[in-house]
Amino acid sequence: MKQKDVLIIGGGAAGFFAAINIAVQNPKLKITILEKAKEGLQKVKISGGGRCNVTHAEFIPQDLVLNYPRGEKELLGPFHQFMTGDTIAWFEERGVALKIEEDGRMFPESNTSQTIIDCFLNETKKHQIEVLYSQTVKSILKEEGLWNIKTQDEVFIAPKILVATGSSPKMWKVLETLNHSVIPPVPSLFTFNIKDDRIKDIPGVVAQNVEIQVVGTELFSEGPLLITHVGMSAPSILKLSAFGALQLAKLDYKFTIAVNFIKMDYQDCLATLKDLKLSLAKKTVLKAPQFDLPKRLWKQLVLASVIQDDNRWADLNKNQLEALAAQLTKAHFKVDGKSTFKDEFVTAGGIDLKEINFKTFESKLHANLYFAGEVINVDAITGGFNFQNAWTGAFIASQYISK
Ligand SMILES: Cc1cc2nc3c(=O)[nH]c(=O)nc-3n(C[C@H](O)[C@H](O)[C@H](O)COP(=O)(O)OP(=O)(O)OC[C@H]3O[C@@H](n4cnc5c(N)ncnc54)[C@H](O)[C@@H]3O)c2cc1C
């Protein structure tokens, strides 16, 4: 049996960040990270396409929380304690400069996640944090005021532990033995599979700003839309998949979406089309894209409105104008299944937020049991927000663990 002051279960983003910050605040503590894999930080390595989207250039906590379908309310207080700006400063103090991309995502200037990994490994060495690999935690028990942690071949004890095992179903089972409730995991952040003649020949086309509603629900989003080889993607779809993760799982990923490609009311659009019929009378409809829509998309929507290749604006009858207005402002598409977004598996679900004290990230059921990262029922849309959740939770927990 090995006694430590602090045991961190899980050597991922949250686990390493917590261990280093505990050591900074209290160098006397014996800290050990138990990691089941042969190497730690594997998700950091593959994150952001190998570049690691560390955080997001959003510096107002009230706006930052809007990116978290689960955790919006709970993370507001924590973000007032440790924000994106603190993340940037933390890495800069350790020689890792971050850069901002046009869409607000932040990456190491080196453009490789290895920089983040090297930073963490250097810090663990510097602070003499023990990292034990190939140690899969199998059980967690409290005995005589100490935590007793069993791995496949060792027993560790410590007064304080932090669980940072990410979306691990096995660890959620272990945590249920401590009476914690786990919100069942479902995928978040995915693209929609759609087979439809209107989009089958135009992969790669982007409509810059659309509105999408899942028909029969309140689920709604807006933003860019990308037509792909298998359906639709880009922020408007990803946001729907994240905010609708639970509802869409219940629908077994079979539902209908209504897309407003031009963010215009149907009646206003119809009135505009009637004006165009007069002003562009002699022009061929197909060859005169309107509303800043990409040519190829305009063509598909026009053809879907039973307008012929050579029809001029003046030829259009009432039915055709109405059909085109409908295609532009409320085009229905049947979604049948989902695909992973760039291999970025994000899971909604985890330890019930009601059971965590968000001032400290300590369990409300057990003293000296802390959580950080994806193990709790928090997840975000793509953009660096998932890591920010890991950094914030780990930092705040570290302040209390080190006391
Ligand atoms: C391909 C991909 C790309 C991503 N890109 C980004 C991005 O660019 N930006 C962003 O913000 N988010 C991104 N994410 C999400 C982000 O990686 C996670 O939100 C983040 O890693 C969560 O950190 P964590 O420490 O909670 O969990 P993890 O990083 O998953 O770490 C958990 C660790 O615990 C270990 N573990 C599990 N069970 C046990 C056990 N029983 N005993 C011991 N150890 C155990 C695991 O092996 C793992 O090392 C990406 C995810 C994926 C899959």
CSV table of C-alpha atoms and ligand atoms in Angstrom, one decimal:
chain,number,residue,atom,x,y,z
A,1,MET,CA,0.0,0.0,0.0
A,2,LYS,CA,1.4,3.4,-1.1
A,3,GLN,CA,0.5,6.5,0.8
A,4,LYS,CA,0.3,9.9,-1.0
A,5,ASP,CA,-0.9,13.3,-0.1
A,6,VAL,CA,-2.9,13.8,-3.3
A,7,LEU,CA,-4.0,11.2,-5.9
A,8,ILE,CA,-5.1,12.4,-9.3
A,9,ILE,CA,-7.0,9.7,-11.2
A,10,GLY,CA,-6.6,10.3,-15.0
A,11,GLY,CA,-3.6,11.8,-16.7
A,12,GLY,CA,-5.4,13.9,-19.3
A,13,ALA,CA,-5.9,17.6,-19.7
A,14,ALA,CA,-7.6,18.2,-16.4
A,15,GLY,CA,-5.5,15.7,-14.4
A,16,PHE,CA,-2.1,17.2,-15.4
A,17,PHE,CA,-3.4,20.8,-15.1
A,18,ALA,CA,-4.7,20.1,-11.6
A,19,ALA,CA,-1.5,18.3,-10.5
A,20,ILE,CA,0.8,21.1,-11.6
A,21,ASN,CA,-1.3,23.8,-10.0
A,22,ILE,CA,-1.5,21.9,-6.7
A,23,ALA,CA,2.3,21.6,-6.7
A,24,VAL,CA,2.8,25.3,-7.5
A,25,GLN,CA,0.5,26.2,-4.6
A,26,ASN,CA,1.9,23.7,-2.1
A,27,PRO,CA,5.3,22.3,-3.1
A,28,LYS,CA,5.4,20.1,0.0
A,29,LEU,CA,2.6,17.7,-1.1
A,30,LYS,CA,3.3,14.3,-2.5
A,31,ILE,CA,1.2,14.2,-5.7
A,32,THR,CA,0.7,11.2,-7.9
A,33,ILE,CA,-1.1,10.9,-11.2
A,34,LEU,CA,-2.6,7.5,-12.0
A,35,GLU,CA,-3.1,7.0,-15.7
A,36,LYS,CA,-4.4,3.8,-17.3
A,37,ALA,CA,-2.7,4.2,-20.7
A,38,LYS,CA,1.0,3.8,-21.4
A,39,GLU,CA,1.2,7.6,-22.1
A,40,GLY,CA,-0.9,10.5,-20.8
A,41,LEU,CA,-2.5,13.4,-22.6
A,42,GLN,CA,-3.5,11.3,-25.6
A,43,LYS,CA,-6.6,13.5,-26.3
A,44,VAL,CA,-4.5,16.6,-26.1
A,45,LYS,CA,-2.2,15.1,-28.7
A,46,ILE,CA,-4.9,14.5,-31.3
A,47,SER,CA,-7.0,17.6,-30.4
A,48,GLY,CA,-7.6,20.3,-32.8
A,49,GLY,CA,-6.3,18.2,-35.7
A,50,GLY,CA,-3.0,17.8,-33.9
A,51,ARG,CA,-2.7,21.6,-33.1
A,52,CYS,CA,-4.7,21.6,-29.8
A,53,ASN,CA,-7.3,24.3,-29.7
A,54,VAL,CA,-6.4,25.3,-26.1
A,55,THR,CA,-9.1,27.9,-25.5
A,56,HIS,CA,-11.2,30.6,-27.2
A,57,ALA,CA,-10.7,34.4,-27.4
A,58,GLU,CA,-13.9,35.1,-25.5
A,59,PHE,CA,-13.2,37.1,-22.4
A,60,ILE,CA,-16.6,37.8,-20.9
A,61,PRO,CA,-17.8,35.0,-18.6
A,62,GLN,CA,-21.5,35.6,-19.4
A,63,ASP,CA,-20.8,35.1,-23.1
A,64,LEU,CA,-18.4,32.3,-22.7
A,65,VAL,CA,-21.0,30.1,-20.8
A,66,LEU,CA,-23.3,30.3,-23.8
A,67,ASN,CA,-21.1,27.8,-25.5
A,68,TYR,CA,-21.9,25.1,-23.0
A,69,PRO,CA,-25.2,23.2,-23.6
A,70,ARG,CA,-24.6,21.4,-20.3
A,71,GLY,CA,-22.9,23.5,-17.6
A,72,GLU,CA,-24.0,27.0,-18.8
A,73,LYS,CA,-25.4,28.0,-15.4
A,74,GLU,CA,-22.8,26.2,-13.2
A,75,LEU,CA,-19.7,27.4,-15.0
A,76,LEU,CA,-20.5,31.2,-14.7
A,77,GLY,CA,-19.1,31.4,-11.1
A,78,PRO,CA,-16.0,29.3,-11.9
A,79,PHE,CA,-15.2,31.4,-15.0
A,80,HIS,CA,-15.2,34.5,-12.8
A,81,GLN,CA,-12.3,32.7,-10.9
A,82,PHE,CA,-10.4,31.3,-13.8
A,83,MET,CA,-11.1,32.5,-17.3
A,84,THR,CA,-9.7,32.2,-20.8
A,85,GLY,CA,-7.4,35.1,-20.1
A,86,ASP,CA,-6.0,33.2,-17.2
A,87,THR,CA,-5.4,30.2,-19.4
A,88,ILE,CA,-3.4,32.4,-21.9
A,89,ALA,CA,-1.4,33.9,-19.1
A,90,TRP,CA,-0.7,30.5,-17.5
A,91,PHE,CA,0.7,29.1,-20.7
A,92,GLU,CA,2.6,32.3,-21.5
A,93,GLU,CA,4.3,32.2,-18.1
A,94,ARG,CA,5.6,28.8,-19.1
A,95,GLY,CA,6.9,29.9,-22.4
A,96,VAL,CA,4.0,28.8,-24.5
A,97,ALA,CA,2.6,31.6,-26.6
A,98,LEU,CA,-0.9,31.2,-28.0
A,99,LYS,CA,-2.3,32.8,-31.1
A,100,ILE,CA,-5.9,33.7,-32.1
A,101,GLU,CA,-7.4,32.6,-35.3
A,102,GLU,CA,-10.0,34.6,-37.2
A,103,ASP,CA,-12.9,32.6,-35.7
A,104,GLY,CA,-11.6,33.1,-32.1
A,105,ARG,CA,-10.0,29.7,-31.6
A,106,MET,CA,-6.7,29.8,-29.9
A,107,PHE,CA,-3.7,27.5,-30.6
A,108,PRO,CA,-0.1,27.3,-29.6
A,109,GLU,CA,2.0,29.5,-31.9
A,110,SER,CA,4.0,26.4,-32.8
A,111,ASN,CA,0.8,24.9,-34.3
A,112,THR,CA,1.4,21.6,-32.6
A,113,SER,CA,-0.2,20.0,-29.6
A,114,GLN,CA,3.2,18.6,-28.7
A,115,THR,CA,4.1,22.0,-27.3
A,116,ILE,CA,1.3,21.7,-24.7
A,117,ILE,CA,2.3,18.2,-23.9
A,118,ASP,CA,6.0,19.2,-23.5
A,119,CYS,CA,4.9,22.1,-21.2
A,120,PHE,CA,2.9,19.7,-19.0
A,121,LEU,CA,5.7,17.1,-18.8
A,122,ASN,CA,8.4,19.7,-18.0
A,123,GLU,CA,6.2,21.1,-15.3
A,124,THR,CA,5.5,17.7,-13.7
A,125,LYS,CA,9.2,17.0,-13.7
A,126,LYS,CA,10.1,20.4,-12.3
A,127,HIS,CA,7.6,20.0,-9.4
A,128,GLN,CA,8.5,16.4,-8.9
A,129,ILE,CA,5.0,15.1,-9.5
A,130,GLU,CA,4.9,11.4,-9.8
A,131,VAL,CA,3.1,10.1,-12.9
A,132,LEU,CA,2.4,6.3,-12.9
A,133,TYR,CA,1.3,4.9,-16.3
A,134,SER,CA,-0.5,1.6,-17.0
A,135,GLN,CA,-2.4,2.0,-13.7
A,136,THR,CA,-6.1,1.5,-14.2
A,137,VAL,CA,-8.1,2.5,-11.2
A,138,LYS,CA,-10.7,-0.2,-10.5
A,139,SER,CA,-12.2,0.9,-7.2
A,140,ILE,CA,-12.4,3.9,-4.9
A,141,LEU,CA,-13.4,3.4,-1.2
A,142,LYS,CA,-13.3,5.6,1.8
A,143,GLU,CA,-11.7,3.9,4.9
A,144,GLU,CA,-11.0,5.6,8.2
A,145,GLY,CA,-11.1,9.1,6.6
A,146,LEU,CA,-8.7,8.1,3.8
A,147,TRP,CA,-9.3,7.3,0.2
A,148,ASN,CA,-8.3,3.8,-0.8
A,149,ILE,CA,-7.7,3.5,-4.5
A,150,LYS,CA,-7.1,0.1,-6.1
A,151,THR,CA,-5.6,-0.3,-9.5
A,152,GLN,CA,-5.1,-3.7,-11.3
A,153,ASP,CA,-2.0,-4.4,-9.2
A,154,GLU,CA,-1.5,-1.7,-6.5
A,155,VAL,CA,-3.3,0.0,-3.6
A,156,PHE,CA,-2.9,3.7,-3.0
A,157,ILE,CA,-4.2,5.7,-0.1
A,158,ALA,CA,-4.5,9.5,0.2
A,159,PRO,CA,-6.6,12.0,2.1
A,160,LYS,CA,-7.5,13.9,-1.0
A,161,ILE,CA,-8.3,12.7,-4.6
A,162,LEU,CA,-9.3,14.3,-7.8
A,163,VAL,CA,-11.1,12.3,-10.5
A,164,ALA,CA,-10.3,13.5,-14.0
A,165,THR,CA,-11.0,10.4,-16.1
A,166,GLY,CA,-12.9,12.1,-18.9
A,167,SER,CA,-15.8,10.3,-20.5
A,168,SER,CA,-15.0,6.8,-19.1
A,169,PRO,CA,-18.1,4.6,-18.6
A,170,LYS,CA,-16.1,2.3,-16.4
A,171,MET,CA,-15.1,5.1,-14.0
A,172,TRP,CA,-18.7,6.4,-14.0
A,173,LYS,CA,-19.7,2.9,-12.7
A,174,VAL,CA,-17.0,3.2,-10.0
A,175,LEU,CA,-18.3,6.6,-9.0
A,176,GLU,CA,-21.9,5.2,-8.8
A,177,THR,CA,-20.6,2.9,-6.0
A,178,LEU,CA,-19.9,6.1,-4.1
A,179,ASN,CA,-23.6,7.0,-4.6
A,180,HIS,CA,-22.9,9.6,-7.3
A,181,SER,CA,-25.5,9.9,-10.0
A,182,VAL,CA,-24.4,9.7,-13.6
A,183,ILE,CA,-26.4,11.3,-16.4
A,184,PRO,CA,-26.2,8.6,-19.2
A,185,PRO,CA,-23.8,9.6,-21.9
A,186,VAL,CA,-24.9,10.4,-25.4
A,187,PRO,CA,-22.9,11.8,-28.3
A,188,SER,CA,-22.6,15.5,-28.8
A,189,LEU,CA,-21.1,17.5,-31.6
A,190,PHE,CA,-21.9,15.5,-34.7
A,191,THR,CA,-22.9,16.2,-38.3
A,192,PHE,CA,-26.2,15.2,-40.0
A,193,ASN,CA,-26.5,12.5,-42.6
A,194,ILE,CA,-28.9,13.6,-45.3
A,195,LYS,CA,-29.7,11.9,-48.6
A,196,ASP,CA,-31.4,14.5,-50.8
A,197,ASP,CA,-31.3,15.3,-54.5
A,198,ARG,CA,-30.9,19.0,-53.8
A,199,ILE,CA,-27.5,18.5,-52.1
A,200,LYS,CA,-26.1,15.3,-53.5
A,201,ASP,CA,-24.0,17.0,-56.3
A,202,ILE,CA,-22.8,20.0,-54.4
A,203,PRO,CA,-20.5,18.9,-51.6
A,204,GLY,CA,-18.2,21.7,-50.4
A,205,VAL,CA,-20.8,24.4,-51.0
A,206,VAL,CA,-21.2,26.8,-48.0
A,207,ALA,CA,-24.2,29.0,-47.2
A,208,GLN,CA,-22.7,31.7,-45.0
A,209,ASN,CA,-25.5,32.4,-42.6
A,210,VAL,CA,-28.6,30.2,-42.3
A,211,GLU,CA,-31.2,29.5,-39.7
A,212,ILE,CA,-32.2,25.9,-38.9
A,213,GLN,CA,-35.1,24.5,-36.9
A,214,VAL,CA,-35.6,20.9,-36.0
A,215,VAL,CA,-39.3,20.5,-37.1
A,216,GLY,CA,-41.7,19.9,-34.3
A,217,THR,CA,-39.2,21.1,-31.6
A,218,GLU,CA,-37.8,24.3,-30.2
A,219,LEU,CA,-34.3,23.4,-31.3
A,220,PHE,CA,-32.9,26.2,-33.4
A,221,SER,CA,-29.5,27.5,-34.5
A,222,GLU,CA,-27.9,29.8,-36.9
A,223,GLY,CA,-24.5,30.3,-38.6
A,224,PRO,CA,-22.6,28.9,-41.6
A,225,LEU,CA,-23.8,25.6,-43.2
A,226,LEU,CA,-21.6,23.3,-45.2
A,227,ILE,CA,-22.9,20.7,-47.7
A,228,THR,CA,-20.8,17.5,-47.3
A,229,HIS,CA,-20.6,14.2,-49.2
A,230,VAL,CA,-23.0,12.7,-46.6
A,231,GLY,CA,-25.1,15.6,-45.5
A,232,MET,CA,-24.6,18.8,-43.7
A,233,SER,CA,-22.0,20.2,-41.3
A,234,ALA,CA,-20.4,23.5,-40.0
A,235,PRO,CA,-21.3,25.6,-37.0
A,236,SER,CA,-25.1,25.8,-37.6
A,237,ILE,CA,-25.3,22.0,-37.6
A,238,LEU,CA,-22.7,21.4,-34.8
A,239,LYS,CA,-24.5,23.8,-32.5
A,240,LEU,CA,-27.8,22.0,-33.1
A,241,SER,CA,-26.1,18.6,-32.4
A,242,ALA,CA,-24.7,19.9,-29.1
A,243,PHE,CA,-27.6,21.8,-27.8
A,244,GLY,CA,-30.0,19.1,-29.0
A,245,ALA,CA,-27.8,16.1,-28.0
A,246,LEU,CA,-30.4,14.6,-25.6
A,247,GLN,CA,-33.5,15.3,-27.8
A,248,LEU,CA,-31.9,14.1,-31.0
A,249,ALA,CA,-30.7,10.9,-29.3
A,250,LYS,CA,-34.3,10.2,-28.2
A,251,LEU,CA,-35.4,10.7,-31.9
A,252,ASP,CA,-32.7,8.1,-32.8
A,253,TYR,CA,-31.2,10.7,-35.1
A,254,LYS,CA,-34.2,10.6,-37.5
A,255,PHE,CA,-35.9,13.9,-37.8
A,256,THR,CA,-36.6,16.8,-40.3
A,257,ILE,CA,-34.9,20.1,-40.3
A,258,ALA,CA,-36.2,23.3,-41.9
A,259,VAL,CA,-33.4,25.4,-43.3
A,260,ASN,CA,-33.8,29.1,-44.0
A,261,PHE,CA,-30.9,29.8,-46.4
A,262,ILE,CA,-31.4,33.5,-46.5
A,263,LYS,CA,-32.6,34.4,-43.0
A,264,MET,CA,-35.7,36.1,-44.4
A,265,ASP,CA,-39.3,35.7,-43.6
A,266,TYR,CA,-41.3,33.7,-46.2
A,267,GLN,CA,-43.7,36.5,-47.1
A,268,ASP,CA,-40.8,39.1,-47.4
A,269,CYS,CA,-39.0,36.7,-49.6
A,270,LEU,CA,-42.1,36.2,-51.8
A,271,ALA,CA,-42.5,39.9,-52.1
A,272,THR,CA,-38.8,40.2,-53.1
A,273,LEU,CA,-39.2,37.5,-55.7
A,274,LYS,CA,-42.2,39.3,-57.2
A,275,ASP,CA,-40.1,42.4,-57.5
A,276,LEU,CA,-37.3,40.4,-59.2
A,277,LYS,CA,-39.8,39.0,-61.6
A,278,LEU,CA,-40.3,42.6,-62.8
A,279,SER,CA,-36.8,44.0,-62.5
A,280,LEU,CA,-35.0,40.9,-64.0
A,281,ALA,CA,-37.8,39.9,-66.4
A,282,LYS,CA,-35.6,38.9,-69.3
A,283,LYS,CA,-32.9,37.1,-67.3
A,284,THR,CA,-32.8,33.4,-66.9
A,285,VAL,CA,-33.6,32.5,-63.3
A,286,LEU,CA,-31.0,29.8,-63.0
A,287,LYS,CA,-28.2,32.1,-64.2
A,288,ALA,CA,-29.0,35.0,-61.9
A,289,PRO,CA,-28.3,33.9,-58.3
A,290,GLN,CA,-29.8,36.1,-55.6
A,291,PHE,CA,-29.5,36.7,-51.9
A,292,ASP,CA,-25.7,36.2,-52.1
A,293,LEU,CA,-26.3,32.4,-52.3
A,294,PRO,CA,-23.5,30.3,-54.0
A,295,LYS,CA,-24.4,29.6,-57.6
A,296,ARG,CA,-24.6,25.8,-57.3
A,297,LEU,CA,-26.9,26.0,-54.3
A,298,TRP,CA,-29.1,28.6,-56.0
A,299,LYS,CA,-29.4,26.3,-59.0
A,300,GLN,CA,-30.5,23.3,-56.9
A,301,LEU,CA,-33.1,25.4,-55.0
A,302,VAL,CA,-34.5,26.8,-58.3
A,303,LEU,CA,-34.7,23.4,-59.9
A,304,ALA,CA,-36.5,22.0,-56.8
A,305,SER,CA,-39.1,24.8,-57.3
A,306,VAL,CA,-40.1,23.2,-60.6
A,307,ILE,CA,-38.5,26.0,-62.5
A,308,GLN,CA,-37.0,24.9,-65.9
A,309,ASP,CA,-33.3,25.5,-66.9
A,310,ASP,CA,-34.3,28.2,-69.4
A,311,ASN,CA,-37.2,29.9,-67.5
A,312,ARG,CA,-36.8,33.6,-67.4
A,313,TRP,CA,-38.0,35.6,-64.4
A,314,ALA,CA,-41.0,36.9,-66.4
A,315,ASP,CA,-42.1,33.3,-67.1
A,316,LEU,CA,-42.5,32.4,-63.4
A,317,ASN,CA,-46.1,31.8,-62.3
A,318,LYS,CA,-47.5,32.1,-58.7
A,319,ASN,CA,-46.8,28.5,-57.8
A,320,GLN,CA,-43.2,28.7,-58.9
A,321,LEU,CA,-42.6,31.9,-57.0
A,322,GLU,CA,-44.2,30.4,-53.9
A,323,ALA,CA,-42.2,27.2,-54.3
A,324,LEU,CA,-38.9,29.1,-54.6
A,325,ALA,CA,-39.7,31.3,-51.6
A,326,ALA,CA,-40.4,28.1,-49.6
A,327,GLN,CA,-37.1,26.5,-50.8
A,328,LEU,CA,-35.2,29.6,-49.8
A,329,THR,CA,-36.8,30.2,-46.4
A,330,LYS,CA,-38.0,26.8,-45.1
A,331,ALA,CA,-36.5,24.0,-47.1
A,332,HIS,CA,-37.2,20.7,-45.4
A,333,PHE,CA,-34.5,18.0,-45.3
A,334,LYS,CA,-34.8,14.5,-43.7
A,335,VAL,CA,-31.9,13.7,-41.4
A,336,ASP,CA,-31.2,10.0,-41.1
A,337,GLY,CA,-28.3,9.3,-38.8
A,338,LYS,CA,-25.2,11.2,-37.8
A,339,SER,CA,-21.4,11.2,-38.5
A,340,THR,CA,-18.5,12.2,-36.3
A,341,PHE,CA,-17.2,15.7,-36.7
A,342,LYS,CA,-13.4,15.5,-37.6
A,343,ASP,CA,-13.0,12.5,-35.2
A,344,GLU,CA,-13.8,14.9,-32.3
A,345,PHE,CA,-15.9,12.7,-30.0
A,346,VAL,CA,-17.5,14.8,-27.3
A,347,THR,CA,-19.9,13.2,-24.9
A,348,ALA,CA,-22.8,14.8,-23.1
A,349,GLY,CA,-23.4,13.2,-19.7
A,350,GLY,CA,-21.4,12.5,-16.6
A,351,ILE,CA,-21.6,13.2,-12.9
A,352,ASP,CA,-24.8,15.1,-12.2
A,353,LEU,CA,-24.0,18.8,-11.8
A,354,LYS,CA,-26.3,19.0,-8.7
A,355,GLU,CA,-23.8,16.8,-6.8
A,356,ILE,CA,-20.8,19.1,-7.3
A,357,ASN,CA,-20.0,22.3,-5.4
A,358,PHE,CA,-18.9,24.7,-8.2
A,359,LYS,CA,-17.1,27.0,-5.8
A,360,THR,CA,-14.5,24.2,-5.2
A,361,PHE,CA,-15.3,21.4,-7.6
A,362,GLU,CA,-15.6,19.1,-4.6
A,363,SER,CA,-18.3,16.4,-4.4
A,364,LYS,CA,-21.3,17.4,-2.3
A,365,LEU,CA,-21.6,13.8,-1.2
A,366,HIS,CA,-18.0,13.2,0.0
A,367,ALA,CA,-15.4,15.6,1.5
A,368,ASN,CA,-12.0,15.6,-0.2
A,369,LEU,CA,-13.3,14.0,-3.5
A,370,TYR,CA,-12.9,16.5,-6.4
A,371,PHE,CA,-13.8,16.3,-10.1
A,372,ALA,CA,-12.6,18.2,-13.1
A,373,GLY,CA,-13.0,18.0,-16.9
A,374,GLU,CA,-15.3,15.8,-18.9
A,375,VAL,CA,-16.1,13.4,-16.1
A,376,ILE,CA,-18.8,15.8,-15.0
A,377,ASN,CA,-21.9,16.5,-17.0
A,378,VAL,CA,-20.4,19.5,-18.9
A,379,ASP,CA,-19.7,19.7,-22.6
A,380,ALA,CA,-19.3,22.5,-25.2
A,381,ILE,CA,-19.5,23.2,-28.8
A,382,THR,CA,-16.3,23.0,-30.8
A,383,GLY,CA,-13.8,26.0,-30.5
A,384,GLY,CA,-11.6,25.3,-27.5
A,385,PHE,CA,-14.4,25.5,-24.9
A,386,ASN,CA,-14.1,21.8,-23.8
A,387,PHE,CA,-10.5,22.3,-22.8
A,388,GLN,CA,-11.4,25.6,-21.0
A,389,ASN,CA,-13.8,23.6,-18.9
A,390,ALA,CA,-10.9,21.2,-18.0
A,391,TRP,CA,-8.5,24.1,-17.1
A,392,THR,CA,-11.0,26.0,-15.1
A,393,GLY,CA,-12.3,23.1,-13.0
A,394,ALA,CA,-8.8,21.7,-12.5
A,395,PHE,CA,-7.4,25.1,-11.4
A,396,ILE,CA,-10.2,25.8,-8.9
A,397,ALA,CA,-10.0,22.3,-7.5
A,398,SER,CA,-6.2,22.6,-7.1
A,399,GLN,CA,-6.7,25.7,-4.9
A,400,TYR,CA,-8.7,23.8,-2.4
A,401,ILE,CA,-6.8,20.5,-2.6
A,402,SER,CA,-3.5,22.3,-1.9
A,403,LYS,CA,-4.8,23.9,1.3
B,1,LIG,C1,-10.2,14.0,-31.6
B,1,LIG,C2,-10.6,15.1,-30.6
B,1,LIG,C3,-10.2,16.4,-30.7
B,1,LIG,C4,-10.5,17.3,-29.8
B,1,LIG,N1,-10.1,18.6,-30.0
B,1,LIG,C5,-10.4,19.5,-29.0
B,1,LIG,C6,-9.9,20.8,-29.1
B,1,LIG,O1,-9.1,21.2,-30.0
B,1,LIG,N2,-10.3,21.7,-28.2
B,1,LIG,C7,-11.1,21.4,-27.1
B,1,LIG,O2,-11.4,22.3,-26.3
B,1,LIG,N3,-11.5,20.2,-27.0
B,1,LIG,C8,-11.2,19.2,-27.9
B,1,LIG,N4,-11.6,17.9,-27.7
B,1,LIG,C9,-12.3,17.6,-26.4
B,1,LIG,C10,-11.2,17.5,-25.3
B,1,LIG,O3,-10.2,16.6,-25.8
B,1,LIG,C11,-11.7,17.0,-24.0
B,1,LIG,O4,-12.8,17.8,-23.6
B,1,LIG,C12,-10.7,17.0,-22.9
B,1,LIG,O5,-9.6,16.1,-23.3
B,1,LIG,C13,-11.2,16.5,-21.6
B,1,LIG,O6,-10.2,16.4,-20.6
B,1,LIG,P1,-10.2,15.4,-19.4
B,1,LIG,O7,-9.0,15.6,-18.7
B,1,LIG,O8,-11.5,15.6,-18.7
B,1,LIG,O9,-10.3,14.0,-20.1
B,1,LIG,P2,-9.2,13.2,-21.0
B,1,LIG,O10,-8.4,14.2,-21.7
B,1,LIG,O11,-10.0,12.3,-21.8
B,1,LIG,O12,-8.3,12.5,-20.0
B,1,LIG,C14,-8.9,11.4,-19.2
B,1,LIG,C15,-7.7,10.5,-18.8
B,1,LIG,O13,-8.1,9.6,-17.8
B,1,LIG,C16,-7.6,8.3,-18.1
B,1,LIG,N5,-8.4,7.3,-17.5
B,1,LIG,C17,-9.7,6.9,-17.8
B,1,LIG,N6,-10.1,6.0,-17.0
B,1,LIG,C18,-9.1,5.7,-16.1
B,1,LIG,C19,-9.0,4.8,-15.0
B,1,LIG,N7,-9.9,4.0,-14.6
B,1,LIG,N8,-7.8,4.8,-14.3
B,1,LIG,C20,-6.8,5.7,-14.7
B,1,LIG,N9,-6.9,6.5,-15.7
B,1,LIG,C21,-8.1,6.6,-16.4
B,1,LIG,C22,-7.7,8.3,-19.7
B,1,LIG,O14,-6.8,7.3,-20.2
B,1,LIG,C23,-7.2,9.7,-20.0
B,1,LIG,O15,-5.9,9.8,-20.2
B,1,LIG,C24,-11.3,16.9,-28.6
B,1,LIG,C25,-11.7,15.6,-28.4
B,1,LIG,C26,-11.3,14.7,-29.4
B,1,LIG,C27,-11.7,13.2,-29.2
